[in-house]
Short mmCIF file of C-alpha atoms in Angstrom, two decimals:
data_model
loop_
_atom_site.label_atom_id
_atom_site.label_comp_id
_atom_site.label_asym_id
_atom_site.label_seq_id
_atom_site.Cartn_x
_atom_site.Cartn_y
_atom_site.Cartn_z
CA MET A 210 -59.47 -96.71 16.09
CA ARG A 211 -61.76 -94.30 16.91
CA VAL A 212 -61.55 -93.67 19.86
CA HIS A 213 -57.42 -93.34 19.75
CA LYS A 214 -58.85 -90.36 16.37
CA LYS A 215 -60.17 -88.67 18.89
CA VAL A 216 -57.32 -88.39 20.94
CA VAL A 217 -54.68 -87.27 18.82
CA MET A 218 -57.46 -84.75 18.15
CA ALA A 219 -57.31 -83.51 20.51
CA ARG A 220 -54.00 -83.91 21.49
CA SER A 221 -53.61 -80.74 17.64
CA ARG A 222 -55.97 -79.23 19.16
CA GLY A 223 -54.19 -78.45 22.85
CA ASP A 224 -50.72 -77.66 21.24
CA LYS A 225 -52.39 -75.57 19.07
CA GLU A 226 -53.71 -73.96 21.55
CA GLU A 227 -50.53 -73.66 23.66
CA SER A 228 -48.85 -72.77 21.13
CA ALA A 229 -51.68 -69.55 20.47
CA GLU A 230 -51.14 -68.41 23.94
CA LYS A 231 -47.31 -68.39 23.95
CA TYR A 232 -47.63 -66.10 20.75
CA LEU A 233 -49.82 -63.52 22.24
CA GLY A 234 -47.75 -63.67 25.30
CA LEU A 235 -44.74 -62.88 23.05
CA LEU A 236 -47.51 -59.85 21.60
CA LYS A 237 -47.49 -57.91 24.37
CA LEU A 238 -43.59 -58.50 25.53
CA VAL A 239 -43.42 -57.22 22.00
CA GLN A 240 -46.02 -54.16 22.64
CA ILE A 241 -44.71 -53.37 27.04
CA LEU A 242 -40.63 -53.14 25.55
CA SER A 243 -41.49 -50.46 22.96
CA PHE A 244 -43.25 -48.24 25.23
CA LEU A 245 -40.59 -48.76 27.07
CA VAL A 246 -38.54 -47.92 24.38
CA VAL A 247 -40.35 -44.55 23.38
CA PHE A 248 -41.17 -43.38 27.22
CA VAL A 249 -37.13 -43.49 27.48
CA ALA A 250 -36.88 -41.25 24.66
CA GLY A 251 -39.88 -39.14 24.95
CA ILE A 252 -37.30 -38.56 29.37
CA ILE A 253 -34.73 -37.68 26.87
CA ILE A 254 -35.26 -35.16 23.98
CA GLY A 255 -37.57 -33.76 27.23
CA LEU A 256 -34.23 -32.83 29.49
CA SER A 257 -32.76 -32.05 25.63
CA THR A 258 -35.24 -29.31 25.31
CA SER A 259 -35.49 -28.45 28.84
CA SER A 260 -31.46 -27.81 28.68
CA HIS A 261 -31.38 -26.03 25.41
CA MET A 262 -34.42 -23.52 26.79
CA HIS A 263 -33.28 -23.46 29.68
CA GLN A 264 -29.15 -21.72 27.92
CA TYR A 265 -31.25 -19.99 25.76
CA PHE A 266 -33.94 -18.38 28.60
CA THR A 267 -30.25 -17.62 31.24
CA SER A 268 -28.68 -15.83 27.60
CA GLN A 269 -30.94 -13.89 26.42
CA ALA A 270 -31.47 -12.28 30.85
CA VAL A 271 -27.47 -11.71 30.22
CA LEU A 272 -27.88 -9.97 27.13
CA LEU A 273 -30.60 -8.04 28.65
CA SER A 274 -28.65 -7.81 31.58
CA SER A 275 -25.86 -6.70 30.05
CA THR A 276 -27.83 -4.20 27.76
CA THR A 277 -29.40 -2.88 30.36
CA HIS A 278 -26.10 -1.99 32.22
CA PHE A 279 -24.45 -0.41 29.04
CA ALA A 280 -27.58 1.83 28.11
CA ALA A 281 -27.51 3.04 32.07
CA ALA A 282 -23.81 3.72 32.12
CA PRO A 283 -22.86 7.44 31.61
CA VAL A 284 -21.76 7.71 28.49
CA THR A 285 -18.68 9.68 29.18
CA ALA A 286 -16.49 7.73 30.83
CA ASP A 287 -15.78 6.52 27.21
CA LEU A 288 -15.64 9.63 25.55
CA GLU A 289 -11.52 10.71 25.44
CA SER A 290 -11.18 6.88 24.17
CA ASN A 291 -13.69 6.53 21.43
CA CYS A 292 -13.96 9.17 18.58
CA ASN A 293 -17.80 7.26 17.42
CA ILE A 294 -18.99 9.18 20.08
CA VAL A 295 -18.15 12.25 19.26
CA GLN A 296 -21.60 13.95 18.97
CA GLN A 297 -21.60 13.25 21.86
CA GLN A 298 -19.63 14.77 23.71
CA LYS A 299 -19.25 19.59 23.99
CA GLN A 300 -15.16 18.55 23.04
CA LYS A 301 -14.09 17.33 20.77
CA PRO A 302 -10.87 14.94 21.29
CA SER A 303 -8.91 14.53 19.18
CA CYS A 304 -8.30 11.82 17.17
CA ASP A 305 -4.42 11.06 17.11
CA GLN A 306 -4.85 9.97 20.64
CA ALA A 307 -6.97 7.20 20.10
CA ASP A 308 -6.25 3.69 18.42
CA TRP A 309 -5.30 4.08 14.67
CA GLY A 310 -7.28 1.17 13.76
CA LEU A 311 -10.49 2.09 15.21
CA SER A 312 -9.83 4.99 14.24
CA PHE A 313 -10.92 6.87 10.65
CA GLY A 314 -8.38 9.98 10.81
CA LYS A 315 -5.72 7.40 11.18
CA PHE A 316 -6.64 5.11 8.27
CA ILE A 317 -6.96 7.40 5.52
CA HIS A 318 -3.23 9.47 7.45
CA PRO A 319 -1.59 6.88 9.37
CA THR A 320 1.92 8.16 9.07
CA GLU A 321 0.71 11.25 8.96
CA SER A 322 2.81 12.28 12.73
CA ASN A 323 5.05 9.42 12.21
CA ALA A 324 6.25 7.82 8.63
CA THR A 325 7.33 4.55 11.42
CA HIS A 326 5.32 1.32 11.33
CA GLY A 327 5.80 -2.53 12.39
CA MET A 328 5.10 -3.96 8.74
CA SER A 329 7.04 -5.73 7.03
CA ASP A 330 7.46 -5.29 2.82
CA SER A 331 4.83 -7.63 1.95
CA GLU A 332 2.47 -6.34 4.95
CA LEU A 333 3.20 -2.78 3.73
CA PHE A 334 2.67 -3.50 -0.36
CA TRP A 335 -0.83 -5.44 0.20
CA ARG A 336 -2.15 -3.40 2.24
CA ALA A 337 -0.99 -0.32 -0.26
CA SER A 338 -2.00 -1.95 -3.25
CA MET A 339 -5.71 -1.51 -1.32
CA VAL A 340 -8.44 0.82 -3.66
CA PRO A 341 -11.47 1.66 -2.96
CA PHE A 342 -14.26 1.05 -5.62
CA LYS A 343 -16.74 3.89 -4.55
CA ASN A 344 -15.84 7.03 -5.68
CA GLY A 345 -15.13 10.45 -4.25
CA TYR A 346 -13.69 10.39 -0.20
CA PRO A 347 -15.67 10.91 2.70
CA PHE A 348 -13.96 13.73 4.15
CA LYS A 349 -12.59 16.43 2.56
CA ARG A 350 -9.96 15.86 0.43
CA THR A 351 -6.48 18.02 -0.63
CA PRO A 352 -4.46 16.33 -2.98
CA LYS A 353 -1.08 15.84 -1.55
CA VAL A 354 3.07 15.48 -3.38
CA ALA A 355 4.61 13.28 -1.21
CA PHE A 356 8.40 13.70 -1.39
CA MET A 357 10.27 10.82 -1.46
CA PHE A 358 14.06 10.79 -0.23
CA LEU A 359 16.10 7.87 -1.84
CA THR A 360 19.49 8.03 0.63
CA ARG A 361 22.54 6.71 1.86
CA GLY A 362 22.34 8.96 4.84
CA PRO A 363 22.16 12.64 5.38
CA LEU A 364 21.17 14.92 2.97
CA PRO A 365 22.49 17.62 2.72
CA MET A 366 20.88 20.35 1.04
CA LEU A 367 18.63 19.22 3.88
CA PRO A 368 18.25 23.10 4.85
CA LEU A 369 17.87 24.11 0.85
CA TRP A 370 14.51 21.76 0.69
CA GLU A 371 13.02 23.45 4.47
CA ARG A 372 12.70 26.37 2.51
CA PHE A 373 10.85 25.28 -0.11
CA PHE A 374 8.35 23.61 2.72
CA ARG A 375 8.16 26.20 4.53
CA GLY A 376 3.98 27.65 4.92
CA HIS A 377 2.96 24.83 2.75
CA ASP A 378 2.43 22.01 5.00
CA LYS A 379 -1.20 21.49 4.12
CA TYR A 380 0.22 20.60 0.77
CA TYR A 381 2.74 17.94 1.35
CA SER A 382 4.53 15.15 2.56
CA ILE A 383 7.35 13.43 3.88
CA TYR A 384 9.16 9.98 2.95
CA VAL A 385 13.43 9.81 3.56
CA HIS A 386 14.83 6.01 3.16
CA ALA A 387 18.38 5.79 4.74
CA LEU A 388 20.41 2.54 5.05
CA PRO A 389 19.38 0.63 8.17
CA GLY A 390 21.25 1.93 11.01
CA TYR A 391 21.46 5.69 9.93
CA LYS A 392 19.78 8.20 11.76
CA LEU A 393 18.40 11.35 10.11
CA ILE A 394 19.31 13.53 13.18
CA VAL A 395 16.63 17.26 12.82
CA SER A 396 14.40 19.18 15.43
CA GLN A 397 10.70 19.01 15.92
CA ASP A 398 10.07 21.40 13.78
CA SER A 399 11.70 20.05 10.80
CA PRO A 400 9.07 19.45 8.14
CA PHE A 401 11.57 16.01 7.99
CA TYR A 402 11.06 15.42 11.99
CA GLU A 403 10.01 11.97 12.35
CA ARG A 404 10.54 11.09 8.03
CA GLN A 405 12.12 7.67 8.59
CA ILE A 406 10.31 5.00 6.85
CA PRO A 407 11.55 1.00 7.50
CA SER A 408 14.26 0.59 5.28
CA GLN A 409 16.40 -1.96 4.15
CA LYS A 410 19.76 -2.04 2.51
CA VAL A 411 20.39 -1.46 -0.80
CA ASP A 412 23.33 -1.59 -2.98
CA TRP A 413 24.12 0.21 -6.27
CA GLY A 414 22.94 -1.83 -9.12
CA THR A 415 21.24 -3.58 -8.24
CA VAL A 416 17.02 -4.91 -7.28
CA GLU A 417 16.89 -3.30 -4.35
CA MET A 418 16.76 -0.36 -5.65
CA ALA A 419 13.77 -0.97 -7.44
CA ASP A 420 12.73 -2.30 -3.71
CA ALA A 421 13.29 1.14 -2.51
CA GLU A 422 11.53 2.43 -4.90
CA LYS A 423 8.11 0.46 -4.38
CA ARG A 424 8.88 1.02 -0.33
CA LEU A 425 8.86 4.77 -0.42
CA LEU A 426 5.13 4.18 -2.90
CA ALA A 427 4.15 2.22 -0.54
CA ASN A 428 4.49 3.53 2.36
CA ALA A 429 3.62 6.86 0.99
CA LEU A 430 -0.16 5.36 -0.64
CA LEU A 431 -1.21 4.61 3.34
CA ASP A 432 -2.43 8.10 3.42
CA PHE A 433 -5.43 8.30 0.77
CA SER A 434 -4.85 12.60 0.52
CA ASN A 435 -0.92 11.35 -1.07
CA GLU A 436 -2.14 12.50 -5.66
CA ARG A 437 1.29 13.07 -7.15
CA PHE A 438 4.47 10.50 -5.82
CA VAL A 439 8.08 12.27 -6.21
CA LEU A 440 11.30 10.41 -6.12
CA LEU A 441 14.28 11.98 -5.00
CA SER A 442 17.99 11.67 -4.11
CA GLU A 443 20.37 13.68 -1.32
CA SER A 444 21.85 15.46 -4.21
CA CYS A 445 18.94 16.44 -5.64
CA ILE A 446 17.55 20.13 -5.62
CA PRO A 447 14.22 22.22 -6.75
CA VAL A 448 14.74 24.90 -9.30
CA TYR A 449 11.97 26.20 -8.94
CA ASN A 450 9.44 27.30 -5.09
CA PHE A 451 6.22 25.74 -3.75
CA PRO A 452 3.26 26.83 -5.24
CA THR A 453 4.39 25.88 -8.60
CA VAL A 454 5.97 22.59 -8.23
CA TYR A 455 2.64 21.41 -6.54
CA LYS A 456 0.49 23.55 -9.40
CA TYR A 457 2.71 21.17 -11.60
CA LEU A 458 1.76 18.12 -11.35
CA THR A 459 -1.32 17.92 -9.33
CA ARG A 460 -2.68 19.63 -12.48
CA SER A 461 -0.20 17.19 -15.19
CA ALA A 462 -3.34 14.24 -16.45
CA TYR A 463 0.13 11.84 -16.83
CA SER A 464 3.03 10.52 -15.08
CA PHE A 465 6.93 12.11 -15.08
CA VAL A 466 8.89 8.45 -15.87
CA GLU A 467 10.89 8.69 -19.03
CA SER A 468 10.00 5.20 -20.84
CA TYR A 469 12.68 4.99 -24.69
CA ASP A 470 13.82 2.75 -26.94
CA ASP A 471 18.02 2.43 -26.44
CA PRO A 472 18.58 -0.25 -29.10
CA SER A 473 22.46 -0.24 -27.82
CA ARG A 474 23.96 -2.08 -25.59
CA TYR A 475 23.47 -0.17 -22.66
CA GLY A 476 19.76 -0.25 -23.83
CA ARG A 477 18.29 -3.28 -25.13
CA GLY A 478 22.32 -4.68 -25.31
CA ARG A 479 20.77 -5.37 -20.73
CA TYR A 480 18.12 -7.34 -22.29
CA SER A 481 17.99 -11.32 -21.81
CA ARG A 482 15.94 -13.37 -23.67
CA ARG A 483 14.65 -15.79 -21.02
CA MET A 484 12.31 -12.85 -19.57
CA ARG A 485 10.14 -13.60 -22.32
CA PRO A 486 7.39 -14.56 -22.77
CA GLU A 487 6.55 -11.66 -20.36
CA ILE A 488 8.75 -9.19 -21.37
CA MET A 489 9.93 -9.11 -25.36
CA LEU A 490 12.84 -6.74 -27.21
CA PHE A 491 10.25 -4.71 -27.87
CA GLN A 492 8.57 -3.56 -25.09
CA TRP A 493 11.80 -3.27 -23.24
CA ARG A 494 12.48 0.46 -22.79
CA LYS A 495 15.34 2.76 -20.79
CA GLY A 496 14.48 5.96 -18.05
CA SER A 497 16.14 7.97 -14.81
CA GLN A 498 15.84 6.66 -12.39
CA TRP A 499 14.06 9.09 -11.24
CA PHE A 500 10.16 9.84 -11.41
CA GLU A 501 7.41 11.24 -11.00
CA VAL A 502 3.93 9.34 -10.58
CA GLN A 503 0.08 9.95 -10.53
CA ARG A 504 -1.88 7.99 -7.34
CA LYS A 505 -2.60 4.81 -10.24
CA VAL A 506 0.40 4.41 -11.25
CA ALA A 507 1.45 3.98 -7.84
CA VAL A 508 -1.13 1.55 -7.28
CA TYR A 509 -0.59 -0.38 -10.03
CA VAL A 510 3.27 0.03 -9.77
CA VAL A 511 3.26 -1.26 -5.55
CA SER A 512 1.21 -4.66 -7.28
CA ASP A 513 3.41 -6.09 -9.75
CA THR A 514 5.20 -8.53 -8.36
CA LYS A 515 5.51 -10.89 -11.33
CA TYR A 516 7.30 -8.32 -13.51
CA LEU A 517 9.18 -7.42 -10.45
CA SER A 518 10.82 -11.30 -9.62
CA LEU A 519 11.37 -11.84 -13.56
CA PHE A 520 14.05 -8.86 -12.84
CA ARG A 521 15.19 -9.98 -9.49
CA LYS A 522 16.47 -13.24 -11.14
CA TYR A 523 17.42 -11.92 -14.83
CA CYS A 524 18.68 -8.29 -14.54
CA LYS A 525 21.85 -7.60 -12.49
CA PRO A 526 25.16 -5.70 -12.86
CA ALA A 527 25.66 -4.75 -16.59
CA CYS A 528 21.84 -4.16 -16.22
CA TYR A 529 20.64 -2.22 -14.27
CA PRO A 530 16.77 -2.95 -12.60
CA ASP A 531 16.23 0.81 -12.14
CA GLU A 532 16.65 2.04 -15.11
CA HIS A 533 14.86 -0.14 -16.36
CA TYR A 534 11.98 -2.18 -13.93
CA ILE A 535 9.51 0.74 -13.97
CA PRO A 536 9.46 2.31 -16.71
CA THR A 537 9.65 -1.12 -18.58
CA TYR A 538 6.16 -2.23 -17.32
CA LEU A 539 4.23 1.04 -17.44
CA ASN A 540 5.64 0.82 -21.54
CA ILE A 541 2.99 -3.03 -21.84
CA PHE A 542 0.78 -2.03 -20.06
CA HIS A 543 0.22 1.31 -18.74
CA GLY A 544 2.06 3.53 -21.46
CA SER A 545 -1.07 6.54 -21.68
CA LEU A 546 -0.90 7.84 -17.71
CA ASN A 547 3.05 7.73 -19.22
CA SER A 548 4.27 11.39 -20.57
CA ASN A 549 7.50 9.40 -21.06
CA ARG A 550 9.83 11.98 -19.44
CA SER A 551 11.14 12.92 -15.89
CA VAL A 552 10.92 16.39 -14.30
CA THR A 553 13.73 16.61 -12.79
CA TRP A 554 17.67 17.23 -15.15
CA VAL A 555 20.76 15.42 -14.83
CA ASP A 556 23.36 16.52 -17.13
CA TRP A 557 25.06 12.69 -18.70
CA SER A 558 27.25 15.15 -21.76
CA MET A 559 30.31 14.07 -19.89
CA GLY A 560 29.79 9.57 -20.28
CA GLY A 561 30.64 7.25 -17.79
CA PRO A 562 27.93 5.57 -15.55
CA HIS A 563 27.22 8.63 -13.64
CA PRO A 564 26.07 11.77 -14.25
CA ALA A 565 28.72 15.53 -13.37
CA THR A 566 28.17 16.42 -10.19
CA PHE A 567 28.22 20.31 -9.50
CA GLY A 568 29.74 22.14 -6.36
CA PRO A 569 29.84 25.77 -5.53
CA GLU A 570 32.46 27.09 -8.99
CA ASN A 571 29.21 26.12 -10.72
CA ILE A 572 26.58 27.77 -9.35
CA THR A 573 25.52 30.84 -10.23
CA GLU A 574 22.18 32.55 -11.00
CA GLY A 575 23.15 31.83 -15.13
CA PHE A 576 23.17 28.58 -14.23
CA ILE A 577 19.79 27.64 -11.99
CA GLN A 578 18.00 29.61 -15.14
CA ALA A 579 19.48 27.21 -17.55
CA ILE A 580 18.01 24.29 -15.92
CA ARG A 581 15.07 26.03 -15.64
CA ASN A 582 14.41 27.20 -19.30
CA ASN A 583 16.84 26.26 -20.90
CA GLY A 584 15.02 27.34 -24.73
CA THR A 585 13.64 24.22 -25.36
CA LEU A 586 9.84 22.79 -25.30
CA CYS A 587 8.52 19.72 -24.13
CA LEU A 588 4.37 18.68 -23.77
CA TYR A 589 2.55 18.86 -21.15
CA ASN A 590 -1.09 17.62 -21.07
CA ASP A 591 -1.22 17.29 -24.43
CA GLY A 592 0.64 21.32 -24.59
CA GLN A 593 3.25 22.73 -25.20
CA THR A 594 5.42 23.60 -22.22
CA SER A 595 9.42 26.28 -21.50
CA MET A 596 8.86 24.36 -18.25
CA CYS A 597 10.07 21.17 -18.92
CA ASN A 598 13.00 20.76 -15.84
CA LEU A 599 11.28 21.73 -11.58
CA PHE A 600 14.39 19.81 -10.10
CA ALA A 601 17.49 18.80 -10.53
CA ARG A 602 20.47 16.63 -9.83
CA LYS A 603 23.69 16.54 -8.53
CA PHE A 604 24.43 19.08 -6.21
CA ALA A 605 27.89 18.42 -4.06
CA PRO A 606 27.59 18.87 -0.38
CA ASN A 607 29.40 22.32 -0.48
CA ALA A 608 26.55 23.49 -3.19
CA LEU A 609 25.13 24.03 -0.75
CA GLU A 610 25.72 27.32 0.32
CA PRO A 611 25.39 28.81 -3.11
CA LEU A 612 22.28 27.64 -3.51
CA LEU A 613 20.70 28.91 -0.47
CA ASN A 614 22.48 32.28 -1.25
CA LEU A 615 20.28 31.70 -4.57
CA SER A 616 16.50 30.20 -3.57
CA ALA A 617 15.36 33.97 -3.00
CA THR A 618 15.89 35.60 -6.37
CA VAL A 619 16.56 33.19 -9.19
CA MET A 620 13.29 29.84 -7.45
CA GLU A 621 12.12 32.45 -5.81
CA PHE A 622 11.80 30.40 -2.38
#
C-alpha cells in the first residue's frame, strides 16, 4: 500500500510539472506574439510618419520655390492687368479696362460705361440690396441723380433731355427700360448711349409695371454714387434746368412719393381683404406711379419680396399695382422718409384712366410757367416752397419742337 501511494504521488507530481512547463511555454509564445505585433505596428507608424514628413517638406520646398520665383519675376509684367499694384508703376493703368470683379472702380461703378449685364432679376435684386454697414465711403463720392426712363420704345423727347443733361456729366446717370427687342439708337456722344438695361415684357396695369420699376431701381443702385432716383416716362419733360433739379433733390431730406388715402372705389375699392393681415385697409394707399426716392428708400423697395408677392396675387385689374404698391409699402414701413407728394406734374382734370396729353398747340410760355409755379405751396424739408414740380407729363411727340424753342428762355437750359 505504501509503495502504491508513493507511485501515485510521483505520477501526480510529474503531471503538475508537465502542466507548469506547458503554461510557461504558452506564456513565452504570447510574449513573442505581443512583441511581433508591437514591432509591426511600429514599422507601420514609422512608414506613415515618414510619408507625411516627406510630403510636408516637399510642399514647403515647392512653396519656397514658387515664392522665390514670383519674387524674382519682374513686376512690370502685370502692370497693365492688375490695378492693385499701380503704386509700383510710373503710369497708372485704367481700371476700367480690368476685370470688374477684381477692380474696386468697377465694383462701385459697375455699369458706368455700359448698362448691360448678365444677371437675372433675382441676382440683380440680391446684388442691389447690399448695404455697407461702415459709415462713409473709401473714395471721393459725388452724389448723382439717377434718371430712370420706363418706356415702350422710342424717346421722342430725347433731344430736349440731351440739352438738359449737357455739361453735367459728373452729376447724373441714365437708365432706360424698354420692351425686349427694342434697341435705342443714338449717337455715341449722347448721354443715352448704351444706357438700356436688360428688360422684361411689361403690360400696362399689371404687376409687371412694379417689376420694371424695381428693375430700374436695382440697376441704378449698382452705382454707389447714385443718391437720388427719379422715375420718368417717354412723355415726361423737365421744367427747370439741371442745376436747379439737382440741388432740389440732393438737398431734400425726404423722398417724393405721392401717397394718400382715397376712400372712393378707385382707392379703397381696389383693396382685397385677402391681403390681410399683412396689409390692412387703413394702411392701403394710392399715388402717382412717377416717383422720386432717396437711396435708402430705393434699397428698401428693391429688397422687398413679401409685399410685392401679395400685390402679384391679389392686385389685378381693376387694381393697378403701379398706383398702390410703393405708396402702400412706404406708408406701412417708411412713412417718415416720405413727403407724400410727387415732383412730376400731371393733369387729371379730363377724367378717365389716362391723364391729358399736350400737343404743340398747348406749348406756350404761360403754360410752362404755370407748371413751374401755379401759385400753390408745398412742403420742402419741413418748410414751404412754391417750387413743387420739377417735371411734367404727358407731352405728345410733336410737341418737341415748340418745347425746344422755349427751353432756353423759360426752362433755362
